[in-house]
Amino acid sequence: MGEVKAERRGLLIILSSPSGAGKSTLARKLRDWDPSLQFSVSSTTRAPRAGEVDGKDYYFTTQEDFRNSVNKGEMLEHARVFGNYYGSPRAPVQRAIDNGRDVLFDVDWQGAQQISNSGLEDYVLSIFILPPSIPELKRRLISRGQDDEETIKLRMSASWDEISHWDGYDYVLINDDLVETEVRLKSIITAERFRRSQQPRLLDHVRKLQTEFEDDT
């Protein structure tokens, strides 16, 4: 672990959910609430799309360099999706933690599990977002108008596999009301920021109090 340069260490905030449960919307609302909260920028071996900026949208790299990074333990999590590799580089996340900045991860349960087993588990805050019902989940997928019928079927068929891992998370929220879920999510993050393990300078403060107490008695 690097040198702490802030009053507290940052959190690795993991948000997971099946497609359509509201995870991306909630992530955007968190950024509006606290602009210092940074998204983890992933590395990928796929080619940049129009308008994408290296280092902002993704770190674009070759398959050989990506595999080398994995072998060196430089990725917190990684996966292969449709022939391309995606992963979360460890170094920028480590810097953020040491500078007291929280990092937000939008990953599935497998990515969450890898991050939790990366050696940084003491700083992980994992939150799973559940839909109020399966019919409502399907309605949301249809109403957002981003996918064709076949894609929606694929997303729905994959939803239960994602939901079945709900019990591997620190917190689970049922997103039956977006405003209420947002309030609960902010409350969780606010409280976790003051977790004892997140405040490395507490020990020095308690020692100072002890010295003052002994000098006064």
Short mmCIF file of N, CA and C in Angstrom, two decimals, residues 2-67:
data_model
loop_
_atom_site.label_atom_id
_atom_site.label_comp_id
_atom_site.label_asym_id
_atom_site.label_seq_id
_atom_site.Cartn_x
_atom_site.Cartn_y
_atom_site.Cartn_z
N GLY A 2 0.48 2.27 -0.80
CA GLY A 2 1.30 3.46 -0.92
C GLY A 2 1.14 4.39 0.26
N GLU A 3 1.89 5.50 0.21
CA GLU A 3 1.84 6.50 1.27
C GLU A 3 0.51 7.24 1.22
N VAL A 4 -0.13 7.37 2.37
CA VAL A 4 -1.42 8.06 2.44
C VAL A 4 -1.18 9.57 2.44
N LYS A 5 -1.82 10.28 1.51
CA LYS A 5 -1.62 11.72 1.39
C LYS A 5 -2.88 12.49 1.76
N ALA A 6 -3.88 11.81 2.32
CA ALA A 6 -5.14 12.45 2.66
C ALA A 6 -5.60 11.98 4.03
N GLU A 7 -6.66 12.63 4.53
CA GLU A 7 -7.19 12.28 5.85
C GLU A 7 -7.78 10.88 5.87
N ARG A 8 -8.19 10.39 4.74
CA ARG A 8 -8.75 9.04 4.67
C ARG A 8 -8.32 8.38 3.38
N ARG A 9 -8.42 7.07 3.37
CA ARG A 9 -8.20 6.34 2.13
C ARG A 9 -9.48 6.36 1.30
N GLY A 10 -9.31 6.24 0.00
CA GLY A 10 -10.47 6.17 -0.87
C GLY A 10 -11.12 4.80 -0.82
N LEU A 11 -12.33 4.72 -1.32
CA LEU A 11 -13.07 3.47 -1.41
C LEU A 11 -13.11 2.98 -2.85
N LEU A 12 -13.13 1.67 -3.01
CA LEU A 12 -13.40 1.06 -4.31
C LEU A 12 -14.88 0.70 -4.31
N ILE A 13 -15.68 1.55 -4.90
CA ILE A 13 -17.14 1.38 -4.88
C ILE A 13 -17.57 0.58 -6.10
N ILE A 14 -18.06 -0.62 -5.84
CA ILE A 14 -18.50 -1.51 -6.92
C ILE A 14 -20.02 -1.48 -7.01
N LEU A 15 -20.53 -1.14 -8.18
CA LEU A 15 -21.96 -1.22 -8.45
C LEU A 15 -22.20 -2.33 -9.47
N SER A 16 -23.09 -3.25 -9.12
CA SER A 16 -23.44 -4.33 -10.05
C SER A 16 -24.95 -4.49 -10.08
N SER A 17 -25.45 -4.97 -11.21
CA SER A 17 -26.88 -5.25 -11.34
C SER A 17 -27.12 -5.91 -12.69
N PRO A 18 -28.26 -6.54 -12.88
CA PRO A 18 -28.62 -6.97 -14.23
C PRO A 18 -28.93 -5.75 -15.08
N SER A 19 -28.80 -5.87 -16.40
CA SER A 19 -29.11 -4.75 -17.29
C SER A 19 -30.56 -4.31 -17.09
N GLY A 20 -30.74 -2.99 -16.93
CA GLY A 20 -32.07 -2.46 -16.78
C GLY A 20 -32.49 -2.17 -15.36
N ALA A 21 -31.66 -2.53 -14.38
CA ALA A 21 -32.04 -2.32 -12.98
C ALA A 21 -31.76 -0.91 -12.49
N GLY A 22 -31.04 -0.11 -13.28
CA GLY A 22 -30.82 1.29 -12.93
C GLY A 22 -29.41 1.64 -12.50
N LYS A 23 -28.48 0.72 -12.67
CA LYS A 23 -27.11 0.93 -12.21
C LYS A 23 -26.44 2.14 -12.87
N SER A 24 -26.54 2.25 -14.18
CA SER A 24 -25.87 3.34 -14.88
C SER A 24 -26.46 4.69 -14.51
N THR A 25 -27.78 4.75 -14.35
CA THR A 25 -28.43 5.99 -13.94
C THR A 25 -27.96 6.40 -12.55
N LEU A 26 -27.89 5.45 -11.64
CA LEU A 26 -27.45 5.73 -10.28
C LEU A 26 -25.99 6.17 -10.25
N ALA A 27 -25.17 5.57 -11.09
CA ALA A 27 -23.76 5.95 -11.16
C ALA A 27 -23.62 7.41 -11.62
N ARG A 28 -24.43 7.81 -12.59
CA ARG A 28 -24.39 9.20 -13.05
C ARG A 28 -24.83 10.16 -11.95
N LYS A 29 -25.84 9.77 -11.19
CA LYS A 29 -26.33 10.61 -10.11
C LYS A 29 -25.28 10.75 -9.00
N LEU A 30 -24.52 9.70 -8.77
CA LEU A 30 -23.44 9.78 -7.79
C LEU A 30 -22.37 10.77 -8.23
N ARG A 31 -22.05 10.77 -9.50
CA ARG A 31 -21.06 11.72 -10.02
C ARG A 31 -21.56 13.15 -9.92
N ASP A 32 -22.86 13.36 -10.15
CA ASP A 32 -23.44 14.70 -10.01
C ASP A 32 -23.38 15.16 -8.54
N TRP A 33 -23.61 14.21 -7.64
CA TRP A 33 -23.60 14.48 -6.20
C TRP A 33 -22.20 14.81 -5.70
N ASP A 34 -21.19 14.06 -6.19
CA ASP A 34 -19.81 14.24 -5.76
C ASP A 34 -18.88 14.14 -6.97
N PRO A 35 -18.56 15.28 -7.59
CA PRO A 35 -17.70 15.26 -8.78
C PRO A 35 -16.31 14.68 -8.54
N SER A 36 -15.87 14.62 -7.26
CA SER A 36 -14.54 14.06 -6.98
C SER A 36 -14.53 12.54 -7.15
N LEU A 37 -15.71 11.95 -7.18
CA LEU A 37 -15.82 10.50 -7.38
C LEU A 37 -15.43 10.19 -8.82
N GLN A 38 -14.43 9.34 -9.00
CA GLN A 38 -13.95 9.09 -10.35
C GLN A 38 -14.31 7.68 -10.80
N PHE A 39 -14.66 7.57 -12.08
CA PHE A 39 -14.90 6.26 -12.67
C PHE A 39 -13.57 5.58 -12.95
N SER A 40 -13.53 4.29 -12.77
CA SER A 40 -12.34 3.54 -13.15
C SER A 40 -12.30 3.46 -14.68
N VAL A 41 -11.20 3.93 -15.27
CA VAL A 41 -11.04 3.87 -16.72
C VAL A 41 -10.44 2.51 -17.07
N SER A 42 -11.15 1.76 -17.90
CA SER A 42 -10.73 0.40 -18.24
C SER A 42 -9.72 0.40 -19.38
N SER A 43 -8.90 -0.64 -19.41
CA SER A 43 -8.06 -0.93 -20.57
C SER A 43 -8.82 -1.87 -21.48
N THR A 44 -8.60 -1.73 -22.77
CA THR A 44 -9.26 -2.63 -23.72
C THR A 44 -8.38 -2.84 -24.95
N THR A 45 -8.57 -3.98 -25.56
CA THR A 45 -7.82 -4.28 -26.79
C THR A 45 -8.64 -3.98 -28.03
N ARG A 46 -9.88 -3.55 -27.86
CA ARG A 46 -10.67 -3.22 -29.05
C ARG A 46 -10.24 -1.87 -29.60
N ALA A 47 -10.56 -1.63 -30.85
CA ALA A 47 -10.18 -0.38 -31.50
C ALA A 47 -11.04 0.77 -30.99
N PRO A 48 -10.47 1.98 -30.92
CA PRO A 48 -11.26 3.13 -30.48
C PRO A 48 -12.41 3.41 -31.44
N ARG A 49 -13.55 3.81 -30.88
CA ARG A 49 -14.68 4.24 -31.68
C ARG A 49 -14.61 5.74 -31.90
N ALA A 50 -15.39 6.22 -32.83
CA ALA A 50 -15.37 7.65 -33.16
C ALA A 50 -15.63 8.49 -31.92
N GLY A 51 -14.73 9.44 -31.66
CA GLY A 51 -14.89 10.36 -30.54
C GLY A 51 -14.28 9.89 -29.24
N GLU A 52 -13.88 8.62 -29.15
CA GLU A 52 -13.29 8.12 -27.91
C GLU A 52 -11.85 8.61 -27.77
N VAL A 53 -11.49 8.95 -26.53
CA VAL A 53 -10.16 9.50 -26.24
C VAL A 53 -9.38 8.53 -25.36
N ASP A 54 -8.16 8.21 -25.77
CA ASP A 54 -7.30 7.32 -25.00
C ASP A 54 -6.98 7.96 -23.65
N GLY A 55 -7.18 7.19 -22.57
CA GLY A 55 -6.93 7.69 -21.23
C GLY A 55 -8.12 8.33 -20.58
N LYS A 56 -9.16 8.63 -21.36
CA LYS A 56 -10.38 9.22 -20.82
C LYS A 56 -11.53 8.21 -20.89
N ASP A 57 -11.77 7.70 -22.09
CA ASP A 57 -12.84 6.70 -22.26
C ASP A 57 -12.31 5.30 -21.95
N TYR A 58 -11.15 4.99 -22.48
CA TYR A 58 -10.46 3.72 -22.24
C TYR A 58 -8.96 3.96 -22.38
N TYR A 59 -8.19 3.02 -21.83
CA TYR A 59 -6.78 2.91 -22.20
C TYR A 59 -6.71 1.86 -23.30
N PHE A 60 -6.41 2.29 -24.51
CA PHE A 60 -6.38 1.36 -25.64
C PHE A 60 -5.00 0.72 -25.73
N THR A 61 -4.98 -0.59 -25.87
CA THR A 61 -3.72 -1.33 -25.85
C THR A 61 -3.81 -2.55 -26.76
N THR A 62 -2.68 -3.22 -26.95
CA THR A 62 -2.66 -4.43 -27.77
C THR A 62 -2.94 -5.65 -26.91
N GLN A 63 -3.31 -6.75 -27.56
CA GLN A 63 -3.57 -7.98 -26.81
C GLN A 63 -2.31 -8.46 -26.11
N GLU A 64 -1.17 -8.33 -26.75
CA GLU A 64 0.09 -8.76 -26.12
C GLU A 64 0.38 -7.95 -24.86
N ASP A 65 0.25 -6.62 -24.96
CA ASP A 65 0.51 -5.77 -23.79
C ASP A 65 -0.52 -6.03 -22.69
N PHE A 66 -1.75 -6.28 -23.08
CA PHE A 66 -2.79 -6.55 -22.09
C PHE A 66 -2.47 -7.83 -21.33
N ARG A 67 -2.14 -8.89 -22.07
CA ARG A 67 -1.83 -10.17 -21.42
C ARG A 67 -0.61 -10.04 -20.52
#
